[in-house]
Amino acid sequence: MTGPPSPLIEDYLREGGFWHVAMIGRGCKLDPKLISALIERWRPEMHTFHLPCGECTITLEDVHLQLGLPADGDVVTGSVHSADWGAVCYELLGVIPDNINGGRIEIGWLRDTFLEPDDDSTKLEKIRYARAYILHIIRGYLMPDLSRNLVHLRWLLKLVDFRAADEFSWGSTVLATLYREMCGATRSNKTKIGGCLSLLQSWAWFRFPFLHPRMDHPYTFPFITK
């Protein structure tokens, strides 16, 4: 699922609020030096960057402008425990992986199991593929952890109805995850960081134009596509 989304699932991605973010993230090369410099100036007790010119931080408005994710709506909550994750997986994806570790499944299994739909695919097959695609977006791009190869099925429970999924504030969840990862990365014994680092980099480029590479074309929505 590293390529652009199939047009056959575009309607589902739009209904769920993930269409914009599904179209970005490829070709965005991270600048480790810039990210490290920002982390060095991050203060966990204030959740702000301390710079010579003052303090600043990434806001929910920034998340919406950069990624196109909804910032209003219900908070994305839910227990990580369930009586039977296999049943949840079968009901919403139609298959059960051989290995479910504490409600987590391998992203590689999603890629290998759910092949891109074609014109002969049924509506149910397209819906299941769209759910798997969104799971891959959530854990592979929006909220990756340090394992980077496991995704929790609790996110799947939010994708039962795509229109209902669009009512959640995914932007605040992504931002909170990035905040948490940056706070953890400030510790001296940490050498890796998770979270949506392309959001961090694109925010810095937009808010501090002297940092970004030369661009001749204007900003488009979402800004990170520049």
GROMACS .gro file of C-alpha atoms in nm:
model
  226
    1MET     CA    1   0.000   0.000   0.000
    2THR     CA    2   0.288   0.234  -0.068
    3GLY     CA    3   0.133   0.372  -0.386
    4PRO     CA    4  -0.154   0.620  -0.423
    5PRO     CA    5  -0.498   0.490  -0.327
    6SER     CA    6  -0.712   0.313  -0.582
    7PRO     CA    7  -0.986   0.531  -0.731
    8LEU     CA    8  -1.225   0.251  -0.636
    9ILE     CA    9  -1.194   0.340  -0.267
   10GLU     CA   10  -1.183   0.718  -0.307
   11ASP     CA   11  -1.542   0.763  -0.189
   12TYR     CA   12  -1.474   0.567   0.130
   13LEU     CA   13  -1.157   0.762   0.204
   14ARG     CA   14  -1.341   1.090   0.150
   15GLU     CA   15  -1.629   0.981   0.375
   16GLY     CA   16  -1.383   0.887   0.649
   17GLY     CA   17  -1.186   1.212   0.621
   18PHE     CA   18  -0.865   1.038   0.510
   19TRP     CA   19  -0.859   1.131   0.142
   20HIS     CA   20  -0.618   1.425   0.174
   21VAL     CA   21  -0.373   1.239   0.391
   22ALA     CA   22  -0.390   0.937   0.160
   23MET     CA   23  -0.260   1.155  -0.122
   24ILE     CA   24   0.046   1.281   0.067
   25GLY     CA   25   0.343   1.135   0.247
   26ARG     CA   26   0.518   0.990  -0.057
   27GLY     CA   27   0.827   1.168  -0.179
   28CYS     CA   28   0.862   1.368   0.142
   29LYS     CA   29   1.222   1.317   0.249
   30LEU     CA   30   1.284   1.394   0.613
   31ASP     CA   31   1.570   1.618   0.727
   32PRO     CA   32   1.716   1.449   1.039
   33LYS     CA   33   1.925   1.754   1.130
   34LEU     CA   34   1.623   1.984   1.126
   35ILE     CA   35   1.416   1.740   1.330
   36SER     CA   36   1.697   1.694   1.583
   37ALA     CA   37   1.738   2.071   1.616
   38LEU     CA   38   1.367   2.109   1.686
   39ILE     CA   39   1.366   1.830   1.945
   40GLU     CA   40   1.660   1.993   2.124
   41ARG     CA   41   1.448   2.305   2.165
   42TRP     CA   42   1.131   2.122   2.273
   43ARG     CA   43   1.035   2.167   2.639
   44PRO     CA   44   0.811   1.883   2.766
   45GLU     CA   45   0.689   2.080   3.067
   46MET     CA   46   0.547   2.351   2.840
   47HIS     CA   47   0.486   2.159   2.515
   48THR     CA   48   0.650   2.442   2.325
   49PHE     CA   49   0.966   2.505   2.127
   50HIS     CA   50   1.196   2.754   2.302
   51LEU     CA   51   1.367   2.964   2.037
   52PRO     CA   52   1.578   3.282   2.055
   53CYS     CA   53   1.280   3.476   1.923
   54GLY     CA   54   1.034   3.328   2.174
   55GLU     CA   55   0.810   3.024   2.220
   56CYS     CA   56   0.592   2.852   1.964
   57THR     CA   57   0.422   2.519   1.909
   58ILE     CA   58   0.222   2.312   1.661
   59THR     CA   59  -0.151   2.377   1.697
   60LEU     CA   60  -0.465   2.194   1.584
   61GLU     CA   61  -0.505   2.456   1.312
   62ASP     CA   62  -0.159   2.366   1.185
   63VAL     CA   63  -0.252   1.997   1.174
   64HIS     CA   64  -0.561   2.073   0.968
   65LEU     CA   65  -0.375   2.305   0.731
   66GLN     CA   66  -0.077   2.070   0.690
   67LEU     CA   67  -0.251   1.732   0.670
   68GLY     CA   68  -0.615   1.809   0.593
   69LEU     CA   69  -0.732   1.604   0.892
   70PRO     CA   70  -1.041   1.712   1.089
   71ALA     CA   71  -0.951   1.888   1.413
   72ASP     CA   72  -1.305   1.927   1.545
   73GLY     CA   73  -1.535   1.652   1.660
   74ASP     CA   74  -1.532   1.373   1.916
   75VAL     CA   75  -1.209   1.265   2.078
   76VAL     CA   76  -1.075   0.935   1.948
   77THR     CA   77  -1.100   0.712   2.253
   78GLY     CA   78  -1.150   0.346   2.319
   79SER     CA   79  -1.023   0.058   2.524
   80VAL     CA   80  -0.723  -0.138   2.401
   81HIS     CA   81  -0.881  -0.451   2.550
   82SER     CA   82  -1.143  -0.666   2.384
   83ALA     CA   83  -1.289  -1.006   2.450
   84ASP     CA   84  -1.211  -1.130   2.102
   85TRP     CA   85  -0.996  -0.928   1.861
   86GLY     CA   86  -1.012  -1.215   1.616
   87ALA     CA   87  -1.388  -1.173   1.591
   88VAL     CA   88  -1.346  -0.797   1.537
   89CYS     CA   89  -1.090  -0.861   1.265
   90TYR     CA   90  -1.311  -1.116   1.091
   91GLU     CA   91  -1.621  -0.899   1.106
   92LEU     CA   92  -1.458  -0.586   0.965
   93LEU     CA   93  -1.179  -0.728   0.746
   94GLY     CA   94  -1.320  -1.068   0.658
   95VAL     CA   95  -1.005  -1.258   0.759
   96ILE     CA   96  -0.813  -1.336   1.077
   97PRO     CA   97  -0.431  -1.320   1.087
   98ASP     CA   98  -0.241  -1.613   1.234
   99ASN     CA   99  -0.085  -1.388   1.495
  100ILE     CA  100  -0.269  -1.125   1.701
  101ASN     CA  101  -0.039  -0.994   1.971
  102GLY     CA  102  -0.235  -0.809   2.237
  103GLY     CA  103  -0.476  -0.674   1.977
  104ARG     CA  104  -0.195  -0.581   1.739
  105ILE     CA  105  -0.141  -0.720   1.390
  106GLU     CA  106   0.148  -0.682   1.149
  107ILE     CA  107   0.128  -0.411   0.884
  108GLY     CA  108   0.306  -0.648   0.646
  109TRP     CA  109   0.015  -0.887   0.682
  110LEU     CA  110  -0.223  -0.611   0.570
  111ARG     CA  111  -0.013  -0.546   0.259
  112ASP     CA  112   0.011  -0.913   0.170
  113THR     CA  113  -0.353  -0.995   0.240
  114PHE     CA  114  -0.539  -0.703   0.088
  115LEU     CA  115  -0.459  -0.665  -0.278
  116GLU     CA  116  -0.576  -0.357  -0.466
  117PRO     CA  117  -0.937  -0.403  -0.580
  118ASP     CA  118  -1.036  -0.412  -0.944
  119ASP     CA  119  -1.358  -0.358  -1.136
  120ASP     CA  120  -1.471  -0.711  -1.053
  121SER     CA  121  -1.436  -0.657  -0.677
  122THR     CA  122  -1.756  -0.650  -0.475
  123LYS     CA  123  -1.861  -0.353  -0.265
  124LEU     CA  124  -1.778  -0.545   0.053
  125GLU     CA  125  -1.427  -0.625  -0.075
  126LYS     CA  126  -1.368  -0.257  -0.152
  127ILE     CA  127  -1.488  -0.155   0.194
  128ARG     CA  128  -1.258  -0.407   0.362
  129TYR     CA  129  -0.966  -0.294   0.152
  130ALA     CA  130  -1.040   0.071   0.240
  131ARG     CA  131  -1.034  -0.019   0.611
  132ALA     CA  132  -0.701  -0.197   0.571
  133TYR     CA  133  -0.564   0.100   0.374
  134ILE     CA  134  -0.666   0.345   0.648
  135LEU     CA  135  -0.509   0.122   0.915
  136HIS     CA  136  -0.187   0.134   0.717
  137ILE     CA  137  -0.210   0.516   0.699
  138ILE     CA  138  -0.272   0.547   1.073
  139ARG     CA  139   0.017   0.333   1.191
  140GLY     CA  140   0.251   0.368   0.897
  141TYR     CA  141   0.231   0.746   0.855
  142LEU     CA  142   0.014   0.939   1.099
  143MET     CA  143   0.100   0.769   1.428
  144PRO     CA  144   0.394   0.533   1.382
  145ASP     CA  145   0.559   0.399   1.694
  146LEU     CA  146   0.915   0.276   1.726
  147SER     CA  147   0.821  -0.078   1.616
  148ARG     CA  148   0.679   0.065   1.290
  149ASN     CA  149   0.540  -0.275   1.191
  150LEU     CA  150   0.240  -0.331   1.420
  151VAL     CA  151  -0.103  -0.168   1.424
  152HIS     CA  152  -0.362  -0.203   1.700
  153LEU     CA  153  -0.708  -0.319   1.600
  154ARG     CA  154  -0.869  -0.058   1.826
  155TRP     CA  155  -0.838   0.182   1.533
  156LEU     CA  156  -1.038  -0.064   1.325
  157LEU     CA  157  -1.333  -0.021   1.560
  158LYS     CA  158  -1.352   0.345   1.451
  159LEU     CA  159  -1.390   0.240   1.086
  160VAL     CA  160  -1.715   0.046   1.111
  161ASP     CA  161  -1.894   0.340   0.947
  162PHE     CA  162  -1.678   0.573   0.739
  163ARG     CA  163  -1.915   0.867   0.781
  164ALA     CA  164  -1.902   0.822   1.158
  165ALA     CA  165  -1.521   0.807   1.141
  166ASP     CA  166  -1.519   1.155   0.987
  167GLU     CA  167  -1.686   1.287   1.304
  168PHE     CA  168  -1.375   1.212   1.512
  169SER     CA  169  -1.096   1.461   1.578
  170TRP     CA  170  -0.817   1.261   1.415
  171GLY     CA  171  -0.606   1.575   1.401
  172SER     CA  172  -0.594   1.607   1.780
  173THR     CA  173  -0.496   1.239   1.813
  174VAL     CA  174  -0.213   1.278   1.565
  175LEU     CA  175  -0.092   1.595   1.739
  176ALA     CA  176  -0.111   1.438   2.086
  177THR     CA  177   0.089   1.140   1.961
  178LEU     CA  178   0.357   1.367   1.814
  179TYR     CA  179   0.371   1.569   2.138
  180ARG     CA  180   0.420   1.248   2.338
  181GLU     CA  181   0.691   1.122   2.105
  182MET     CA  182   0.878   1.453   2.114
  183CYS     CA  183   0.862   1.460   2.494
  184GLY     CA  184   1.006   1.109   2.506
  185ALA     CA  185   1.278   1.195   2.254
  186THR     CA  186   1.414   1.474   2.476
  187ARG     CA  187   1.548   1.215   2.722
  188SER     CA  188   1.920   1.157   2.689
  189ASN     CA  189   1.886   0.779   2.655
  190LYS     CA  190   1.652   0.802   2.354
  191THR     CA  191   1.789   0.775   2.002
  192LYS     CA  192   1.466   0.723   1.804
  193ILE     CA  193   1.135   0.902   1.771
  194GLY     CA  194   0.792   0.807   1.641
  195GLY     CA  195   0.495   1.020   1.546
  196CYS     CA  196   0.417   1.209   1.226
  197LEU     CA  197   0.760   1.362   1.165
  198SER     CA  198   0.661   1.494   0.823
  199LEU     CA  199   0.404   1.710   1.005
  200LEU     CA  200   0.681   1.846   1.228
  201GLN     CA  201   0.907   1.918   0.933
  202SER     CA  202   0.638   2.070   0.713
  203TRP     CA  203   0.518   2.289   1.000
  204ALA     CA  204   0.873   2.420   1.047
  205TRP     CA  205   0.912   2.489   0.676
  206PHE     CA  206   0.581   2.677   0.665
  207ARG     CA  207   0.623   2.878   0.986
  208PHE     CA  208   0.993   2.950   0.921
  209PRO     CA  209   1.015   3.000   0.544
  210PHE     CA  210   1.392   3.053   0.550
  211LEU     CA  211   1.428   2.684   0.644
  212HIS     CA  212   1.247   2.525   0.351
  213PRO     CA  213   1.396   2.433   0.011
  214ARG     CA  214   1.333   2.670  -0.276
  215MET     CA  215   0.984   2.622  -0.418
  216ASP     CA  216   0.847   2.798  -0.723
  217HIS     CA  217   0.486   2.681  -0.700
  218PRO     CA  218   0.234   2.822  -0.448
  219TYR     CA  219   0.097   2.639  -0.147
  220THR     CA  220  -0.199   2.410  -0.203
  221PHE     CA  221  -0.425   2.243   0.050
  222PRO     CA  222  -0.312   2.055   0.244
  223PHE     CA  223   0.012   2.254   0.278
  224ILE     CA  224   0.232   1.949   0.318
  225THR     CA  225   0.173   1.859  -0.047
  226LYS     CA  226   0.410   2.142  -0.137
   0.00000   0.00000   0.00000
